[in-house]
Amino acid sequence: MLRSMTGFGQAELKAPQGKFRVEIKSTNHKFLEVSSRLPGYLAEFEETMRRQVSQGIKRGKVLMFVSCPDPSIFSSRLSINEALAKEVFHKAVSVRKMLKLGRVSDDALLREVMRYPDVLMKDTTQNQPPVYSQRLSRALDAALKDFDRSRAREGAALLRDLKGRVTEIRRALGHVEKRIPRAAREFKKDLASRMKDFLRGQELDKERLTLEVAQFLKSSDISEEVTRLNSHLDGMEKALREDGELGRKIDFIAQEMTRETNTIGAKSSDAAITDAVIQIKSAIEKIREQAQNVE
């Protein structure tokens, strides 16, 4: 199934700790690039969530938003930052000596130390990893499924457009194939008329005329290019029925189609074929533009 690189998905999981909400959105990008906006207290889960995202998304610039309650508010245990407490204590004593202040009781110093930010903290090491990793994984999985549905819907629209472009190219190429023998007849007729005008009533050299027509047909023969272009169209239709990363493959086939079309345009001097070539090149360009949106 063809999928778009752009999409949006979201999910919300209700748990005793509160709501775990995840949003995922993506835009076009040559490779996979995942960035996230997580609260600081979820930093330890960021790499795990990135890996989970990369398992389901292969191309695109992906941005992930996560919100959930701070796990520390559910903790009933306290921990002491011993290093910080000692540093605050020694600095307080040093400052009082430097300012030549009177002796301060141990209780007063203790109150100053305990009031200092982050000396006394809630301990979440016992309940955060098992609870939050499971909740976040479930919420992210649900958001990824919603995101994938969004990409599939956009992919279906892209597929319809790409199939329409292929049909447009086949129609124009059919006109080219029908025009080839007629263009040769018209060239022969035009050349004969010009040779008669040049000879001014003298007998027309039919052998010379045949040779000129043969040389024209050889130099302007586009049958091989038409055959290869039809083959590329078959390859494009086959690719559109496949699964996986198709954006680069579609773009590569379109490049090959452009090469054959340019050669047809360069070889042919027929106005009707030139018009068809312009139409084909326009449709191929649209295919290449859309390929940038395909995963």
C-alpha positions as a printed Julia matrix, in Angstrom:
295×3 Matrix{Float64}:
  0.0    0.0     0.0
  1.3    3.41   -0.98
  1.67   5.79    1.97
  2.22   9.51    2.17
  5.18  10.91    4.11
  2.94  13.58    5.63
  0.48  12.67    8.34
 -0.8   13.32   11.83
 -1.7   10.96   14.65
 -2.62  11.32   18.28
 -3.65   9.2    21.22
 -4.6    9.72   24.85
 -4.29   7.06   27.52
 -6.01   7.44   30.88
 -4.19   5.91   33.82
 -4.18   6.26   37.61
 -1.23   8.64   37.23
 -3.23  10.88   34.87
 -3.46  11.32   31.09
 -0.64  10.22   28.81
 -0.99  12.14   25.53
  1.14  11.61   22.4
  0.98  13.52   19.1
  2.97  12.68   15.97
  3.18  14.71   12.8
  5.5   14.47    9.82
  6.54  16.4     6.74
  8.52  15.43    3.65
 12.19  14.59    4.07
 14.72  12.59    2.08
 15.52  10.35    5.05
 14.02   9.59    8.46
 14.58  12.34   11.02
 12.86  12.04   14.4
 12.77  14.91   16.88
 10.77  15.12   20.1
  9.41  17.55   22.6
  9.27  15.82   25.95
  9.16  17.17   29.51
 12.52  16.98   31.24
 11.38  14.23   33.58
 10.81  11.93   30.57
 14.34  12.36   29.17
 15.32   8.8    30.06
 12.52   7.42   27.85
 13.32   9.55   24.78
 15.68   7.15   23.02
 13.34   4.2    23.55
 10.43   6.17   22.07
 12.54   7.24   19.1
 13.35   3.59   18.33
  9.67   2.71   18.58
  8.83   5.44   16.06
 11.56   4.33   13.62
 10.15   0.79   13.53
  6.97   2.0    11.85
  8.19   5.01    9.85
 10.94   4.83    7.22
 11.06   8.32    5.67
 10.02  11.81    6.69
 10.73  14.54    9.22
  8.83  13.36   12.3
  8.01  15.5    15.32
  6.72  13.83   18.49
  4.95  15.64   21.35
  4.42  13.93   24.7
  2.67  15.16   27.8
  1.92  13.34   31.07
  2.01  14.06   34.8
  5.35  14.5    36.52
  5.97  11.13   38.21
  7.48  12.82   41.26
  4.05  14.03   42.43
  2.99  10.42   43.07
  6.02   9.53   45.13
  5.75   9.24   48.92
  9.48   8.7    49.43
 12.07  11.45   49.9
 15.73  11.39   49.0
 18.58  13.67   50.01
 21.15  15.03   47.61
 24.03  14.46   50.0
 26.71  16.12   47.89
 24.61  19.26   47.45
 23.68  19.36   51.15
 27.34  19.2    52.17
 28.29  21.87   49.67
 25.54  24.23   50.86
 26.53  23.65   54.51
 30.24  24.37   53.94
 29.48  27.46   51.85
 27.15  28.81   54.55
 29.83  28.35   57.21
 32.47  29.98   54.99
 30.27  33.0    54.27
 29.56  33.54   57.98
 33.27  33.38   58.8
 34.1   35.74   55.94
 31.53  38.27   57.18
 32.67  37.7    60.78
 29.18  36.93   61.93
 28.44  35.47   65.33
 28.2   31.76   65.93
 25.07  30.2    64.49
 23.39  27.2    65.98
 23.45  23.88   64.16
 19.66  23.97   63.92
 19.76  27.29   62.06
 22.34  25.96   59.61
 20.31  22.82   59.15
 17.2   24.83   58.28
 19.16  26.8    55.67
 20.5   23.63   54.12
 17.1   21.93   54.03
 15.45  24.98   52.46
 17.93  25.02   49.6
 16.33  23.84   46.27
 16.91  20.2    45.31
 18.55  19.19   48.58
 15.41  17.31   49.54
 13.58  15.61   46.63
 10.91  13.05   45.99
 12.36   9.68   45.09
 10.79   8.27   41.91
 13.34   5.57   41.2
 11.1    2.83   42.6
  7.93   3.44   40.59
  8.76   5.57   37.54
 10.42   3.18   35.04
  7.98   0.22   35.16
  4.85   2.38   35.22
  5.83   5.14   32.84
  7.62   3.02   30.26
  4.54   0.84   29.82
  2.09   3.75   29.73
  4.21   5.75   27.28
  4.74   2.74   25.02
  1.01   2.04   24.84
  0.14   5.68   24.18
  2.83   5.97   21.51
  1.71   2.74   19.82
 -1.87   4.03   19.62
 -0.67   7.36   18.2
  1.45   5.56   15.59
 -1.57   3.53   14.46
 -3.63   6.7    14.11
 -0.71   8.32   12.27
 -0.45   5.36    9.89
 -4.17   5.58    9.08
 -3.7    9.24    8.25
 -0.8    8.46    5.91
 -2.78   5.65    4.26
 -5.67   8.03    3.51
 -3.32  10.57    1.94
 -1.51   7.74    0.16
 -4.76   6.62   -1.46
 -5.25  10.12   -2.87
 -1.67  10.15   -4.16
 -2.18   6.74   -5.77
 -5.26   7.94   -7.65
 -3.35  10.94   -8.95
 -0.32   8.89  -10.01
 -2.47   6.34  -11.82
 -4.22   9.19  -13.61
 -0.86  10.58  -14.76
  0.21   7.17  -16.08
 -3.06   6.91  -18.03
 -2.49  10.39  -19.42
  1.01   9.44  -20.58
 -0.21   6.19  -22.21
 -2.88   8.12  -24.09
 -0.38  10.69  -25.38
  2.13   7.97  -26.27
 -0.58   6.17  -28.22
 -1.01   9.3   -30.33
  2.74   9.32  -30.95
  2.73   5.7   -32.12
 -0.18   6.34  -34.48
  1.5    9.45  -35.8
  4.85   7.83  -36.72
  3.85   6.31  -40.13
  1.77   9.35  -41.05
  4.68  11.65  -40.25
  6.9    9.62  -42.58
  4.33   9.85  -45.41
  3.96  13.59  -44.91
  7.73  14.06  -44.92
  8.0   12.1   -48.18
  5.23  14.16  -49.76
  6.76  17.43  -48.59
 10.23  16.43  -49.74
  8.91  15.43  -53.18
  7.18  18.78  -53.51
 10.32  20.69  -52.58
 12.45  18.62  -54.98
 10.04  19.31  -57.83
 10.21  23.03  -57.14
 14.0   22.79  -57.15
 14.09  20.82  -60.41
 11.56  23.2   -62.03
  9.88  20.78  -64.38
 12.74  18.34  -64.74
 12.14  14.69  -64.05
 12.06  13.76  -60.36
 14.8   11.37  -59.24
 12.75   8.74  -57.44
 15.86   6.89  -56.29
 17.19  10.06  -54.65
 13.81  10.68  -53.07
 13.73   7.15  -51.64
 17.23   7.58  -50.24
 16.37  10.89  -48.57
 13.25   9.4   -47.0
 15.24   6.38  -45.77
 17.84   8.63  -44.17
 15.11  10.71  -42.54
 13.43   7.62  -41.14
 16.74   6.34  -39.78
 17.67   9.58  -38.07
 14.19  10.19  -36.68
 13.28   6.63  -35.73
 11.73   6.76  -32.26
 10.36   3.23  -32.11
 12.98   2.05  -29.59
 12.34   5.03  -27.32
  8.59   4.47  -27.52
  9.07   0.79  -26.63
 11.27   1.65  -23.64
  8.84   4.32  -22.48
  6.0    1.79  -22.59
  8.18  -0.58  -20.58
  8.81   2.12  -17.96
  5.08   2.73  -17.74
  4.58  -0.98  -17.05
  7.24  -0.73  -14.34
  5.52   2.3   -12.83
  2.16   0.51  -12.66
  3.83  -2.49  -11.04
  5.55  -0.27   -8.46
  2.25   1.38   -7.57
  0.88  -2.03   -6.6
  3.8   -2.84   -4.28
  4.3   -2.24   -0.55
  7.19  -0.59    1.26
  9.25   2.49    0.5
  8.14   3.5    -3.0
  9.0    7.2    -3.22
 12.57   6.77   -4.45
 11.58   3.96   -6.84
  8.8    6.03   -8.41
 11.16   8.97   -8.82
 13.83   6.79  -10.45
 11.37   5.33  -12.97
 10.11   8.84  -13.73
 13.7    9.95  -14.45
 14.09   7.14  -16.97
 10.78   8.11  -18.56
 12.0   11.69  -18.87
 15.18  10.53  -20.63
 13.24   8.57  -23.27
 10.73  11.39  -23.76
 13.48  13.95  -24.3
 15.04  11.72  -26.96
 11.7   11.36  -28.74
 11.29  15.12  -28.74
 14.82  15.68  -30.04
 14.49  13.16  -32.88
 11.06  14.09  -34.15
 10.27  17.26  -36.08
  6.58  16.45  -36.39
  4.4   19.11  -34.72
  1.79  16.62  -33.49
  4.45  14.41  -31.89
  6.05  17.48  -30.32
  2.71  18.43  -28.74
  2.33  14.9   -27.36
  5.88  15.02  -25.97
  5.1   18.26  -24.14
  2.03  16.64  -22.61
  4.01  13.56  -21.57
  6.81  15.64  -20.0
  4.26  17.66  -18.04
  2.66  14.49  -16.64
  6.06  13.01  -15.74
  6.98  16.19  -13.88
  3.77  15.89  -11.87
  4.7   12.29  -11.04
  8.13  13.39   -9.82
  6.57  16.07   -7.66
  4.18  13.58   -6.1
  7.0   11.07   -5.56
  8.48  13.54   -3.06
  5.36  13.01   -0.94
  5.53   9.21   -0.98
  7.31   7.26    1.76
